[in-house]
Amino acid sequence: MLLAVDAGNTNVVFALLDGEQIRGRWRIATDPRRTADEYAVWLSQLLSLEGYDRSVVTGVIISTVVPRALHNLEVLAQKYFKTEPVIAGQGSAEWGFPLDVEEPQGLGADRALNMIAGHARHSGDLIIIDFGTATTFEIVDYRGAYKGGIIAPGINLSLDALVTAAAKLPRIAITAPASTSVIGRNTVDQMHIGIYWGYVAMIEGLVARMKAEIGRPSKVIATGGLAVLFEKHTDVFDAIEPDLTIQGLAMLWERSQTQA
């Protein structure tokens, strides 16, 4: 089986894949100081709970947007899974699609993986929205080329900034509201409306502007842990693919093995 590792700014996600099937998925807070030994103890226990031994892992692929976290993840693969990991975006695992932007070297690994999987699974022009620490919008044309995008603060970052800067405002949970009213009658409701419906309005407004600029029919794909939070209150998404980044890692692994 393949162990796919996606190290983001907030969490590191480990996924155990048998072909295209995800057999297990676990996440831990991103901490560049966490050692390979610490990862191994934690991950071995979780594998065991799912009925697997470390020996089932025959390949490891790592993606990271936190460069300091890479070394310990590489040591984890080498020491505990007895394999040399494939690093997404490097060597035989180069992205393999045109980067039609001014600073191609600035493209984050998670965004590239979303585009690989999105283009493989959907035809035509795409707008891929990833709800993570940041909310990113990617434009992928019908040929699979990256044409640019948007980086916006994630909804949790927006809430953290609001609560931190305004001492009297309480911390609230981000949930889909029970009501569609946008007139709050108390402080908590007003905050909830501002954060949630403000975010929906941002998504819908930016997508409308992007579609107008593209000038061709474009499919909107949502991914990331918070994508389902907005599903019931907007019709802007054509599909929700929660595991797009992991799927991109699996596809990149397969490609790397044919080129090795």
mmCIF file of C-alpha atoms in Angstrom:
data_model
loop_
_atom_site.group_PDB
_atom_site.id
_atom_site.type_symbol
_atom_site.label_atom_id
_atom_site.label_comp_id
_atom_site.label_asym_id
_atom_site.label_seq_id
_atom_site.Cartn_x
_atom_site.Cartn_y
_atom_site.Cartn_z
ATOM 1 C CA MET A 1 0.000 0.000 0.000
ATOM 2 C CA LEU A 2 0.932 3.653 -0.442
ATOM 3 C CA LEU A 3 1.312 6.070 2.452
ATOM 4 C CA ALA A 4 0.491 9.569 1.204
ATOM 5 C CA VAL A 5 1.563 12.440 3.465
ATOM 6 C CA ASP A 6 0.246 15.989 2.995
ATOM 7 C CA ALA A 7 1.912 18.462 5.372
ATOM 8 C CA GLY A 8 -0.118 21.661 5.438
ATOM 9 C CA ASN A 9 0.226 24.806 7.499
ATOM 10 C CA THR A 10 -2.259 23.588 10.114
ATOM 11 C CA ASN A 11 -2.286 19.780 9.923
ATOM 12 C CA VAL A 12 -0.281 16.896 8.509
ATOM 13 C CA VAL A 13 -2.610 14.358 6.885
ATOM 14 C CA PHE A 14 -1.523 10.733 6.489
ATOM 15 C CA ALA A 15 -3.573 8.517 4.163
ATOM 16 C CA LEU A 16 -3.171 4.798 3.510
ATOM 17 C CA LEU A 17 -4.142 3.942 -0.054
ATOM 18 C CA ASP A 18 -4.777 0.599 -1.701
ATOM 19 C CA GLY A 19 -4.818 1.621 -5.347
ATOM 20 C CA GLU A 20 -7.377 4.437 -5.482
ATOM 21 C CA GLN A 21 -9.118 3.334 -2.278
ATOM 22 C CA ILE A 22 -8.340 5.260 0.917
ATOM 23 C CA ARG A 23 -8.164 2.640 3.680
ATOM 24 C CA GLY A 24 -7.276 5.013 6.480
ATOM 25 C CA ARG A 25 -6.826 8.726 7.060
ATOM 26 C CA TRP A 26 -5.304 10.441 10.085
ATOM 27 C CA ARG A 27 -4.236 13.993 10.884
ATOM 28 C CA ILE A 28 -1.957 15.602 13.421
ATOM 29 C CA ALA A 29 -1.146 19.258 14.098
ATOM 30 C CA THR A 30 1.752 20.516 12.007
ATOM 31 C CA ASP A 31 4.870 20.998 14.123
ATOM 32 C CA PRO A 32 8.237 21.141 12.316
ATOM 33 C CA ARG A 33 9.931 20.095 15.575
ATOM 34 C CA ARG A 34 8.079 16.766 15.713
ATOM 35 C CA THR A 35 10.623 13.995 15.182
ATOM 36 C CA ALA A 36 10.386 10.919 12.968
ATOM 37 C CA ASP A 37 10.259 8.785 16.127
ATOM 38 C CA GLU A 38 7.243 10.695 17.439
ATOM 39 C CA TYR A 39 5.449 10.345 14.102
ATOM 40 C CA ALA A 40 6.238 6.616 14.054
ATOM 41 C CA VAL A 41 4.824 5.889 17.519
ATOM 42 C CA TRP A 42 1.620 7.802 16.795
ATOM 43 C CA LEU A 43 1.138 6.416 13.289
ATOM 44 C CA SER A 44 1.945 2.809 14.229
ATOM 45 C CA GLN A 45 -0.775 2.868 16.876
ATOM 46 C CA LEU A 46 -3.332 4.254 14.442
ATOM 47 C CA LEU A 47 -2.413 1.716 11.775
ATOM 48 C CA SER A 48 -2.798 -1.044 14.349
ATOM 49 C CA LEU A 49 -6.248 0.204 15.356
ATOM 50 C CA GLU A 50 -7.300 -0.181 11.715
ATOM 51 C CA GLY A 51 -5.820 -3.693 11.571
ATOM 52 C CA TYR A 52 -2.637 -2.860 9.656
ATOM 53 C CA ASP A 53 1.058 -3.330 10.356
ATOM 54 C CA ARG A 54 3.732 -0.911 9.151
ATOM 55 C CA SER A 55 4.952 -3.624 6.772
ATOM 56 C CA VAL A 56 1.910 -3.126 4.492
ATOM 57 C CA VAL A 57 3.385 0.216 3.380
ATOM 58 C CA THR A 58 5.564 -0.313 0.314
ATOM 59 C CA GLY A 59 5.770 3.294 -0.876
ATOM 60 C CA VAL A 60 5.649 6.797 0.588
ATOM 61 C CA ILE A 61 4.953 10.094 -1.147
ATOM 62 C CA ILE A 62 5.255 13.408 0.697
ATOM 63 C CA SER A 63 3.848 16.821 -0.123
ATOM 64 C CA THR A 64 4.554 19.826 2.060
ATOM 65 C CA VAL A 65 4.076 23.572 2.154
ATOM 66 C CA VAL A 66 6.140 23.692 5.377
ATOM 67 C CA PRO A 67 9.766 23.130 4.279
ATOM 68 C CA ARG A 68 11.025 22.626 7.866
ATOM 69 C CA ALA A 69 8.693 19.641 8.295
ATOM 70 C CA LEU A 70 10.115 17.718 5.330
ATOM 71 C CA HIS A 71 13.294 16.289 6.869
ATOM 72 C CA ASN A 72 11.590 14.436 9.725
ATOM 73 C CA LEU A 73 8.956 13.039 7.364
ATOM 74 C CA GLU A 74 11.707 11.754 5.068
ATOM 75 C CA VAL A 75 13.421 10.098 8.039
ATOM 76 C CA LEU A 76 10.076 8.544 9.014
ATOM 77 C CA ALA A 77 9.805 6.897 5.591
ATOM 78 C CA GLN A 78 13.426 5.752 5.537
ATOM 79 C CA LYS A 79 13.718 4.515 9.125
ATOM 80 C CA TYR A 80 10.302 3.051 9.829
ATOM 81 C CA PHE A 81 8.916 2.132 6.400
ATOM 82 C CA LYS A 82 12.250 1.139 4.837
ATOM 83 C CA THR A 83 11.630 3.109 1.674
ATOM 84 C CA GLU A 84 12.958 6.245 0.012
ATOM 85 C CA PRO A 85 10.045 8.671 -0.193
ATOM 86 C CA VAL A 86 8.944 10.393 -3.364
ATOM 87 C CA ILE A 87 8.724 14.169 -2.870
ATOM 88 C CA ALA A 88 5.859 15.822 -4.730
ATOM 89 C CA GLY A 89 7.128 18.340 -7.269
ATOM 90 C CA GLN A 90 10.671 16.974 -7.398
ATOM 91 C CA GLY A 91 12.513 14.538 -9.682
ATOM 92 C CA SER A 92 10.252 11.865 -11.140
ATOM 93 C CA ALA A 93 7.305 13.522 -9.376
ATOM 94 C CA GLU A 94 7.437 16.882 -11.170
ATOM 95 C CA TRP A 95 3.996 18.420 -11.628
ATOM 96 C CA GLY A 96 3.793 17.665 -15.320
ATOM 97 C CA PHE A 97 1.440 20.454 -16.416
ATOM 98 C CA PRO A 98 2.027 23.952 -17.847
ATOM 99 C CA LEU A 99 2.334 26.766 -15.303
ATOM 100 C CA ASP A 100 1.137 29.794 -17.251
ATOM 101 C CA VAL A 101 1.762 32.339 -14.476
ATOM 102 C CA GLU A 102 4.414 34.952 -13.670
ATOM 103 C CA GLU A 103 5.933 33.122 -10.674
ATOM 104 C CA PRO A 104 5.565 29.357 -11.260
ATOM 105 C CA GLN A 105 8.064 28.598 -8.493
ATOM 106 C CA GLY A 106 5.643 30.063 -5.955
ATOM 107 C CA LEU A 107 2.955 27.460 -6.542
ATOM 108 C CA GLY A 108 2.172 25.507 -3.343
ATOM 109 C CA ALA A 109 2.303 21.725 -3.493
ATOM 110 C CA ASP A 110 -1.258 21.291 -2.236
ATOM 111 C CA ARG A 111 -2.583 23.576 -4.957
ATOM 112 C CA ALA A 112 -0.647 21.705 -7.650
ATOM 113 C CA LEU A 113 -1.989 18.364 -6.421
ATOM 114 C CA ASN A 114 -5.557 19.661 -6.465
ATOM 115 C CA MET A 115 -5.086 20.685 -10.084
ATOM 116 C CA ILE A 116 -3.624 17.309 -11.084
ATOM 117 C CA ALA A 117 -6.549 15.412 -9.578
ATOM 118 C CA GLY A 118 -9.161 17.954 -10.644
ATOM 119 C CA HIS A 119 -8.115 17.899 -14.294
ATOM 120 C CA ALA A 120 -7.921 14.084 -14.281
ATOM 121 C CA ARG A 121 -11.435 13.752 -12.867
ATOM 122 C CA HIS A 122 -13.242 16.590 -14.654
ATOM 123 C CA SER A 123 -13.160 17.864 -18.231
ATOM 124 C CA GLY A 124 -13.191 21.461 -19.430
ATOM 125 C CA ASP A 125 -12.174 24.628 -17.645
ATOM 126 C CA LEU A 126 -12.111 24.367 -13.850
ATOM 127 C CA ILE A 127 -12.179 26.631 -10.832
ATOM 128 C CA ILE A 128 -10.865 24.623 -7.870
ATOM 129 C CA ILE A 129 -11.538 26.045 -4.407
ATOM 130 C CA ASP A 130 -9.626 24.591 -1.455
ATOM 131 C CA PHE A 131 -10.908 25.484 2.009
ATOM 132 C CA GLY A 132 -7.849 25.155 4.231
ATOM 133 C CA THR A 133 -5.777 27.485 6.399
ATOM 134 C CA ALA A 134 -6.078 29.818 3.424
ATOM 135 C CA THR A 135 -8.890 29.564 0.894
ATOM 136 C CA THR A 136 -7.372 29.232 -2.552
ATOM 137 C CA PHE A 137 -8.982 29.478 -5.969
ATOM 138 C CA GLU A 138 -7.205 27.886 -8.948
ATOM 139 C CA ILE A 139 -7.965 28.318 -12.634
ATOM 140 C CA VAL A 140 -7.165 25.208 -14.715
ATOM 141 C CA ASP A 141 -7.975 25.454 -18.411
ATOM 142 C CA TYR A 142 -9.360 22.627 -20.535
ATOM 143 C CA ARG A 143 -5.803 21.549 -21.474
ATOM 144 C CA GLY A 144 -4.777 21.208 -17.824
ATOM 145 C CA ALA A 145 -2.660 24.384 -17.678
ATOM 146 C CA TYR A 146 -2.568 26.507 -14.526
ATOM 147 C CA LYS A 147 -3.670 30.036 -15.445
ATOM 148 C CA GLY A 148 -3.624 31.723 -12.039
ATOM 149 C CA GLY A 149 -5.841 32.094 -9.016
ATOM 150 C CA ILE A 150 -6.621 33.773 -5.716
ATOM 151 C CA ILE A 151 -5.379 33.377 -2.145
ATOM 152 C CA ALA A 152 -7.780 34.560 0.571
ATOM 153 C CA PRO A 153 -7.733 34.162 4.367
ATOM 154 C CA GLY A 154 -9.369 30.941 5.493
ATOM 155 C CA ILE A 155 -12.604 31.248 7.433
ATOM 156 C CA ASN A 156 -10.904 30.193 10.694
ATOM 157 C CA LEU A 157 -8.164 32.787 10.174
ATOM 158 C CA SER A 158 -10.817 35.446 9.625
ATOM 159 C CA LEU A 159 -12.589 34.479 12.829
ATOM 160 C CA ASP A 160 -9.325 34.353 14.798
ATOM 161 C CA ALA A 161 -8.402 37.849 13.604
ATOM 162 C CA LEU A 162 -11.819 39.221 14.563
ATOM 163 C CA VAL A 163 -11.805 37.697 18.062
ATOM 164 C CA THR A 164 -8.170 38.644 18.715
ATOM 165 C CA ALA A 165 -8.609 42.278 17.677
ATOM 166 C CA ALA A 166 -11.939 42.880 19.424
ATOM 167 C CA ALA A 167 -11.651 42.111 23.135
ATOM 168 C CA LYS A 168 -15.388 41.988 23.884
ATOM 169 C CA LEU A 169 -16.289 39.549 21.121
ATOM 170 C CA PRO A 170 -16.619 35.889 22.148
ATOM 171 C CA ARG A 171 -15.130 32.936 20.283
ATOM 172 C CA ILE A 172 -17.847 31.143 18.323
ATOM 173 C CA ALA A 173 -18.015 27.855 16.461
ATOM 174 C CA ILE A 174 -18.185 27.994 12.688
ATOM 175 C CA THR A 175 -21.266 26.045 11.674
ATOM 176 C CA ALA A 176 -23.874 26.258 8.943
ATOM 177 C CA PRO A 177 -26.597 28.560 10.303
ATOM 178 C CA ALA A 178 -30.112 27.301 10.949
ATOM 179 C CA SER A 179 -31.611 30.481 9.498
ATOM 180 C CA THR A 180 -30.963 32.293 6.230
ATOM 181 C CA SER A 181 -31.577 35.666 7.892
ATOM 182 C CA VAL A 182 -28.714 38.121 7.600
ATOM 183 C CA ILE A 183 -29.987 40.457 10.323
ATOM 184 C CA GLY A 184 -28.656 39.376 13.696
ATOM 185 C CA ARG A 185 -30.533 40.151 16.906
ATOM 186 C CA ASN A 186 -27.651 39.499 19.296
ATOM 187 C CA THR A 187 -23.857 39.629 19.264
ATOM 188 C CA VAL A 188 -23.259 35.927 18.614
ATOM 189 C CA ASP A 189 -25.784 35.816 15.753
ATOM 190 C CA GLN A 190 -24.302 38.952 14.238
ATOM 191 C CA MET A 191 -20.814 37.437 14.335
ATOM 192 C CA HIS A 192 -22.081 34.162 12.897
ATOM 193 C CA ILE A 193 -23.794 35.979 10.030
ATOM 194 C CA GLY A 194 -20.789 38.158 9.329
ATOM 195 C CA ILE A 195 -18.367 35.246 9.216
ATOM 196 C CA TYR A 196 -20.543 32.629 7.489
ATOM 197 C CA TRP A 197 -22.683 34.614 5.070
ATOM 198 C CA GLY A 198 -19.839 37.048 4.448
ATOM 199 C CA TYR A 199 -17.727 34.088 3.373
ATOM 200 C CA VAL A 200 -20.487 32.700 1.136
ATOM 201 C CA ALA A 201 -20.825 36.124 -0.496
ATOM 202 C CA MET A 202 -17.057 36.256 -1.068
ATOM 203 C CA ILE A 203 -17.042 32.815 -2.686
ATOM 204 C CA GLU A 204 -20.001 33.547 -4.948
ATOM 205 C CA GLY A 205 -18.709 36.995 -5.876
ATOM 206 C CA LEU A 206 -15.189 35.849 -6.728
ATOM 207 C CA VAL A 207 -16.416 32.842 -8.707
ATOM 208 C CA ALA A 208 -18.764 35.073 -10.724
ATOM 209 C CA ARG A 209 -15.903 37.457 -11.530
ATOM 210 C CA MET A 210 -13.557 34.602 -12.444
ATOM 211 C CA LYS A 211 -16.101 33.006 -14.762
ATOM 212 C CA ALA A 212 -16.698 36.338 -16.492
ATOM 213 C CA GLU A 213 -12.951 36.775 -16.999
ATOM 214 C CA ILE A 214 -12.438 33.207 -18.278
ATOM 215 C CA GLY A 215 -15.200 33.697 -20.817
ATOM 216 C CA ARG A 216 -15.995 29.984 -21.185
ATOM 217 C CA PRO A 217 -18.212 27.618 -19.182
ATOM 218 C CA SER A 218 -16.250 26.578 -16.087
ATOM 219 C CA LYS A 219 -16.941 23.865 -13.549
ATOM 220 C CA VAL A 220 -16.404 24.744 -9.858
ATOM 221 C CA ILE A 221 -14.833 22.020 -7.706
ATOM 222 C CA ALA A 222 -14.618 22.417 -3.922
ATOM 223 C CA THR A 223 -12.211 20.553 -1.660
ATOM 224 C CA GLY A 224 -10.739 20.822 1.824
ATOM 225 C CA GLY A 225 -12.158 20.010 5.218
ATOM 226 C CA LEU A 226 -14.578 22.956 5.348
ATOM 227 C CA ALA A 227 -16.036 22.574 1.843
ATOM 228 C CA VAL A 228 -19.108 20.701 3.092
ATOM 229 C CA LEU A 229 -19.834 23.567 5.502
ATOM 230 C CA PHE A 230 -21.046 25.712 2.585
ATOM 231 C CA GLU A 231 -22.672 23.017 0.443
ATOM 232 C CA LYS A 232 -26.269 23.545 1.622
ATOM 233 C CA HIS A 233 -26.240 27.314 1.366
ATOM 234 C CA THR A 234 -24.852 27.995 -2.090
ATOM 235 C CA ASP A 235 -25.298 26.467 -5.518
ATOM 236 C CA VAL A 236 -21.932 27.733 -6.743
ATOM 237 C CA PHE A 237 -20.247 24.281 -6.507
ATOM 238 C CA ASP A 238 -20.619 21.749 -9.307
ATOM 239 C CA ALA A 239 -18.842 19.040 -7.284
ATOM 240 C CA ILE A 240 -17.318 18.559 -3.841
ATOM 241 C CA GLU A 241 -14.192 16.373 -3.743
ATOM 242 C CA PRO A 242 -13.042 16.171 -0.093
ATOM 243 C CA ASP A 243 -9.939 14.081 -0.886
ATOM 244 C CA LEU A 244 -8.687 15.894 -3.986
ATOM 245 C CA THR A 245 -5.193 16.543 -2.562
ATOM 246 C CA ILE A 246 -4.719 12.909 -1.500
ATOM 247 C CA GLN A 247 -6.001 11.732 -4.878
ATOM 248 C CA GLY A 248 -3.479 14.018 -6.540
ATOM 249 C CA LEU A 249 -0.703 12.460 -4.453
ATOM 250 C CA ALA A 250 -1.781 8.958 -5.506
ATOM 251 C CA MET A 251 -1.826 9.981 -9.180
ATOM 252 C CA LEU A 252 1.573 11.639 -8.887
ATOM 253 C CA TRP A 253 2.981 8.505 -7.221
ATOM 254 C CA GLU A 254 1.757 6.312 -10.088
ATOM 255 C CA ARG A 255 3.292 8.669 -12.620
ATOM 256 C CA SER A 256 6.596 8.755 -10.739
ATOM 257 C CA GLN A 257 6.810 4.953 -10.794
ATOM 258 C CA THR A 258 6.408 4.790 -14.562
ATOM 259 C CA GLN A 259 9.157 7.398 -14.995
ATOM 260 C CA ALA A 260 11.586 5.971 -12.436
#
